Tab-separated table of C-alpha atoms in Angstrom:
chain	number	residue	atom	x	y	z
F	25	UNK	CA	-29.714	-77.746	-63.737
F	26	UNK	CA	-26.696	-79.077	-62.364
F	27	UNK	CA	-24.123	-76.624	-61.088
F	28	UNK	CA	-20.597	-76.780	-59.405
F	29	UNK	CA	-20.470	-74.999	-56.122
F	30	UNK	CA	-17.029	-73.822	-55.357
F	31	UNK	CA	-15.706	-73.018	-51.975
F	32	UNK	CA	-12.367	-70.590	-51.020
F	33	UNK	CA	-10.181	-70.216	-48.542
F	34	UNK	CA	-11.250	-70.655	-44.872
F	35	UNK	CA	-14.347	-72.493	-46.460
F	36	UNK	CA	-12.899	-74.869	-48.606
F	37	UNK	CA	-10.554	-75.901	-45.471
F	38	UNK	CA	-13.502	-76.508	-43.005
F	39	UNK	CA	-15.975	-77.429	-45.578
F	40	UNK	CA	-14.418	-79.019	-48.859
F	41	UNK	CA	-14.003	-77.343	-52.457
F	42	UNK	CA	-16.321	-78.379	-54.785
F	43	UNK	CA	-20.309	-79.937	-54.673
F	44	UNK	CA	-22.612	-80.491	-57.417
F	45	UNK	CA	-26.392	-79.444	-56.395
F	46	UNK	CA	-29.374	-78.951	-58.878
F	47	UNK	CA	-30.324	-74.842	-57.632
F	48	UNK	CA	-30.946	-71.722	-59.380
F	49	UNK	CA	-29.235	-69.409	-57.296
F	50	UNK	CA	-26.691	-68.544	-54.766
F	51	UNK	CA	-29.469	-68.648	-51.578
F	52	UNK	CA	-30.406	-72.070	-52.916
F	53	UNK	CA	-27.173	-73.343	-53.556
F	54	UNK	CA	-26.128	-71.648	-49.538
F	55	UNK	CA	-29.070	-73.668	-48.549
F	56	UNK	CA	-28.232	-76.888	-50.499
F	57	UNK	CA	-24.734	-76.563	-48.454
F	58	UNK	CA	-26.422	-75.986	-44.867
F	59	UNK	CA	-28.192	-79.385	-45.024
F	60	UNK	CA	-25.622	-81.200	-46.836
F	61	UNK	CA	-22.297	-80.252	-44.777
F	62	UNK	CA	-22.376	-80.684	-41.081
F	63	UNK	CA	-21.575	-76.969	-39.700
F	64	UNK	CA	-22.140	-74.996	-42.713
F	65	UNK	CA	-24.686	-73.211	-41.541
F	66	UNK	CA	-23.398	-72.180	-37.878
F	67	UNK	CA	-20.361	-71.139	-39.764
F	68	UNK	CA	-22.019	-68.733	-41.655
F	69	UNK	CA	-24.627	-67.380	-39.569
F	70	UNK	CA	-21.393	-66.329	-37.072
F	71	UNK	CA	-18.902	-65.669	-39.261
F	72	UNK	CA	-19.807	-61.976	-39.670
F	73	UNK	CA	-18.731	-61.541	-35.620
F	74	UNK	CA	-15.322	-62.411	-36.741
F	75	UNK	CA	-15.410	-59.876	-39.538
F	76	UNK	CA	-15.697	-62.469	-42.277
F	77	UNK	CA	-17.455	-61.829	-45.075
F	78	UNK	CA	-18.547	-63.367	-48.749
F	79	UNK	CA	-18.013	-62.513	-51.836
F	80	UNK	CA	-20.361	-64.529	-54.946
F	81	UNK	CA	-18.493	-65.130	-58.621
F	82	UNK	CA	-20.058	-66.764	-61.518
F	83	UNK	CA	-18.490	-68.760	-63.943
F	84	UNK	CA	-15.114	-67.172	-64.439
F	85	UNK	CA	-16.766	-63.379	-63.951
F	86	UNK	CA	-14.406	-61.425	-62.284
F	87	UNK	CA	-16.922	-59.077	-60.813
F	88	UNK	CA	-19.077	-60.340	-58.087
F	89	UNK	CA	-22.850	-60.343	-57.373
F	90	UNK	CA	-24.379	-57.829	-55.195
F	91	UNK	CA	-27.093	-58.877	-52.580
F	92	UNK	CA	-29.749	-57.992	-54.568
F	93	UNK	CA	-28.586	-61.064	-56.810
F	94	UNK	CA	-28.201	-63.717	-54.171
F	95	UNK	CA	-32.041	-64.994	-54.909
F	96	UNK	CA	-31.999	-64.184	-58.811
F	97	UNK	CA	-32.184	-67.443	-60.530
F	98	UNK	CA	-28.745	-67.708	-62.337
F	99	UNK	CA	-27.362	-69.455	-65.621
F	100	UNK	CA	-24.175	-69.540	-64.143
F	101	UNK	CA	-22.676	-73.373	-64.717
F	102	UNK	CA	-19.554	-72.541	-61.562
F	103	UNK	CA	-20.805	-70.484	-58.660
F	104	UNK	CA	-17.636	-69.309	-56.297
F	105	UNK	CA	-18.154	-68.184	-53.134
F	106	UNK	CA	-15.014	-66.439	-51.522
F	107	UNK	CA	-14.604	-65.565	-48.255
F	108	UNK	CA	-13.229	-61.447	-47.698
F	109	UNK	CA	-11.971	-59.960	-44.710
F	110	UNK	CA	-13.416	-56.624	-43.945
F	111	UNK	CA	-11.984	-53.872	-41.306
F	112	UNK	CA	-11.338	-54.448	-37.554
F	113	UNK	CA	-14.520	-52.549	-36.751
F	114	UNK	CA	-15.233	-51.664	-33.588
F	115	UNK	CA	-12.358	-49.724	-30.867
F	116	UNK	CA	-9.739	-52.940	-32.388
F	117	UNK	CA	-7.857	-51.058	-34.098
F	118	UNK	CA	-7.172	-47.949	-31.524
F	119	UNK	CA	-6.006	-50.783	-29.287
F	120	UNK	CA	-3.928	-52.476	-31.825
F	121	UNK	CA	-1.972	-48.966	-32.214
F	122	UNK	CA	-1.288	-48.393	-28.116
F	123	UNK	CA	0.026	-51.476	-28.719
F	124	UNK	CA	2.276	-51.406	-31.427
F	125	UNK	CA	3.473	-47.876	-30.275
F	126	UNK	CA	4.253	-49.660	-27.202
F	127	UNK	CA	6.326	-52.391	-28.572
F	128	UNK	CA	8.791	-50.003	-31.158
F	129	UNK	CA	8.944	-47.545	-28.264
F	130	UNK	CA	10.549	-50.875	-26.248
F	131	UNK	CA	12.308	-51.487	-29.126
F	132	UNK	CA	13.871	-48.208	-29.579
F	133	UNK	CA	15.034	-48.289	-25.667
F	134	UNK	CA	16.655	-51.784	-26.476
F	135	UNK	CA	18.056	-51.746	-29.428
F	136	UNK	CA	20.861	-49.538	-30.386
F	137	UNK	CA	21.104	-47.442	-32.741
F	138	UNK	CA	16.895	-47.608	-33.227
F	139	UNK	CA	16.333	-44.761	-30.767
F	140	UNK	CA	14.286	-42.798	-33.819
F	141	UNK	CA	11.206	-45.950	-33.093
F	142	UNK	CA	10.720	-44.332	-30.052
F	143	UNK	CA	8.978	-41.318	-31.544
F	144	UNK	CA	7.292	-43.237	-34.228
F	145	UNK	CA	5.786	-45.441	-31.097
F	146	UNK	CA	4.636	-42.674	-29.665
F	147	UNK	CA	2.841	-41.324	-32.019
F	148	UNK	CA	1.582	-44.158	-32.921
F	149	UNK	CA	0.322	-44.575	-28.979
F	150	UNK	CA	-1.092	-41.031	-29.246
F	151	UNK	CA	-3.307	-41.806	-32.283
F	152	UNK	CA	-4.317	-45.024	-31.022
F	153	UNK	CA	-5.168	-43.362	-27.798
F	154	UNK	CA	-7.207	-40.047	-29.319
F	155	UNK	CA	-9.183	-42.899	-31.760
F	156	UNK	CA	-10.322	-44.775	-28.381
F	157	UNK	CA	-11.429	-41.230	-27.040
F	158	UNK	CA	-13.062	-40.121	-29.756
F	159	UNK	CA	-16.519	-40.940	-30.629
F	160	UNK	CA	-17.019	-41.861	-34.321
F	161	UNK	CA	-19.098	-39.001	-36.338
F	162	UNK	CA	-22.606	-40.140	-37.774
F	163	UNK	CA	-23.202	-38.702	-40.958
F	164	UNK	CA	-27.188	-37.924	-41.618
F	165	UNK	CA	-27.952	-38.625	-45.349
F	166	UNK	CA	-30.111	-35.815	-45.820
F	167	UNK	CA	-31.371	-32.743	-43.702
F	168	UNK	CA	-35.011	-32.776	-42.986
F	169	UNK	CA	-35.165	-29.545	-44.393
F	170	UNK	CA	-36.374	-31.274	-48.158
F	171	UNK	CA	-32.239	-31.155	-49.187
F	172	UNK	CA	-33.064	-32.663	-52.712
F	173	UNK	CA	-31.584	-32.832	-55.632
F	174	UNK	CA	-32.197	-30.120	-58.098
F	175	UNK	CA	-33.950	-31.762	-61.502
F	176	UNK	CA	-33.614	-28.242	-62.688
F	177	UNK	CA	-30.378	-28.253	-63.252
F	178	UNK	CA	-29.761	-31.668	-62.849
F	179	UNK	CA	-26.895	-31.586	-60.163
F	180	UNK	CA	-26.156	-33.724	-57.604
F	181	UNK	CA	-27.539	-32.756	-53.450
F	182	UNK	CA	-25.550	-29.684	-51.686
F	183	UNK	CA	-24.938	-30.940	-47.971
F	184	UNK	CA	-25.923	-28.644	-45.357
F	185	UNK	CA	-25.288	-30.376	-42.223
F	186	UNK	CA	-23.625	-30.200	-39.026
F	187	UNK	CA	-20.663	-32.527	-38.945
F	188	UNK	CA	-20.565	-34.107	-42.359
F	189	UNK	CA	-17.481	-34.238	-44.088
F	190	UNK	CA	-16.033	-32.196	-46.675
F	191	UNK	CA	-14.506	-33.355	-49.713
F	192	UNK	CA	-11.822	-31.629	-51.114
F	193	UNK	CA	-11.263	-32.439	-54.892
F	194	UNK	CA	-8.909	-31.544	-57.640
F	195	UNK	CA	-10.048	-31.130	-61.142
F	196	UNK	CA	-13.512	-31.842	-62.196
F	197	UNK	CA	-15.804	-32.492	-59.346
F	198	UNK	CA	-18.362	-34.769	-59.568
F	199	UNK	CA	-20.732	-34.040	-56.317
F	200	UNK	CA	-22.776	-31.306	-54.841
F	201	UNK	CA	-21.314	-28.998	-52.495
F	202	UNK	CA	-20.653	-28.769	-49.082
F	203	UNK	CA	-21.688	-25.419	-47.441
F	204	UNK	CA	-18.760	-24.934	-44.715
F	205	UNK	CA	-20.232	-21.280	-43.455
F	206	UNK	CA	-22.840	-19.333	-44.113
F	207	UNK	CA	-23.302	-15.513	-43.062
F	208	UNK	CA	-26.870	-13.173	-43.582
F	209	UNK	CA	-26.482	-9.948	-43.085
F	210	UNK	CA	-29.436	-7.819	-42.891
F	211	UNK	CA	-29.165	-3.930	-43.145
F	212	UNK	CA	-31.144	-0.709	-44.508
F	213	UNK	CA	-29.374	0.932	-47.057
C-alpha cells in the first residue's frame, strides 16, 4: 500500500517533507528513504552522537510508537517521523555551568547595580564544578540476593541496595520500599 512519509524539522530541511513509498512499516519506510535520498542514511546512523533522536507518529496519533513497533507492519496511511532532542549527556552540561557562572559573575563586576549575579555565578560555577568531580551513581536493578517481587501479596520489589536512590512520596505510594538502615540486635533475655 501506498503511504506518505513525512519528515520534521532538521530532516525535512536536509532531506525534503513528504515521499510516497509502497512499505509496511517504519524500518521499511527508513529503508525506502536510505536508498532513495542521497545522505539519509549517514544522517541517521550519526545523528545519535549529536544527541538527536526520533520520534514515529501515525496518521494524526498523537502518541508515538515505541521500538518494539518500528518493524510491525502498520495500517497507518501518514507515517511522521520527528526528530527530538534529548539531554547534553555526557560532562556537557557541568561545563556549560562553569561557564555560565563565569559570564554573570563578569557581568555582575561590570554592570552596575547587578552585583547580586555575582553570587548566583558562583554558585552556579560551584555546581558545575562538584558535577565534573563527581562520578555519576549506577543503580543495580536488582540485588543478587533473589530481591523479587512478592506474588503473595502482590506488591511491588523493596530495594535493598547500596547507593540506590530513595524516593520520597506524598500521599499514596505506588512502589516498594527502600530500606535506608537496618539494625539486628542479638541478645539473651
Amino acid at each position: 500500500m501506498l503511504r506518505r512519509i513525512e519528515l520534521h524539522g532538521i530532516l525535512a530541511e536536509k532531506f525534503g517533507k513528504s515521499f510516497d513509498f509502497d512499505v509496511e512499516s517504519t524500518r521499511e519506510a527508513c529503508e525506502a528513504l536510505s536508498y532513495q535520498v542521497d545522505g539519509f542514511r549517514q544522517f541517521m546512523m550519526t545523528a545519535h552522537e549529536s544527541g538527536l533522536f526520533f520520534a514515529v507518529f501515525y496518521d494524526d496519533n498523537e502518541q508515538s510508537i515505541s521500538a518494539d513497533e518500528v518493524e510491525m507492519k502498520t495500517g497507518a496511511k501518514v507515517i511522521r517521523i520527528v526528530p527530538k532532542i534529548t539531554g547534553a549527556g555526557g560532562d556537557a552540561m557541568g561545563w556549560i555551568q562553569v561557564i555560565a557562572g563565569a559570564a554573570l559573575v563578569g557581568v555582575g563586576f561590570l554592570v552596575p547595580g547587578m552585583q547580586p549575579l555575582i553570587g548566583a555565578g558562583a554558585g552556579l560555577m560551584l555546581g558545575g564544578a562538584a558535577a565534573l568531580l563527581m562520578p555519576r551513581p549506577t543503580i543495580t536493578p536488582q540485588d543478587p540476593d533473589g530481591n523479587k517481587p512478592s506474588y503473595a501479596f502482590g506488591g511491588p520489589v523493596t530495594t535493598v541496595a547500596e547507593g540506590n536512590p530513595v524516593a520520597v512520596g506524598y500521599g499514596r505510594c505506588h512502589w516498594g520500599g527502600a530500606v535506608i538502615s537496618m539494625m539486628i540486635v542479638n541478645e539473651d533475655t
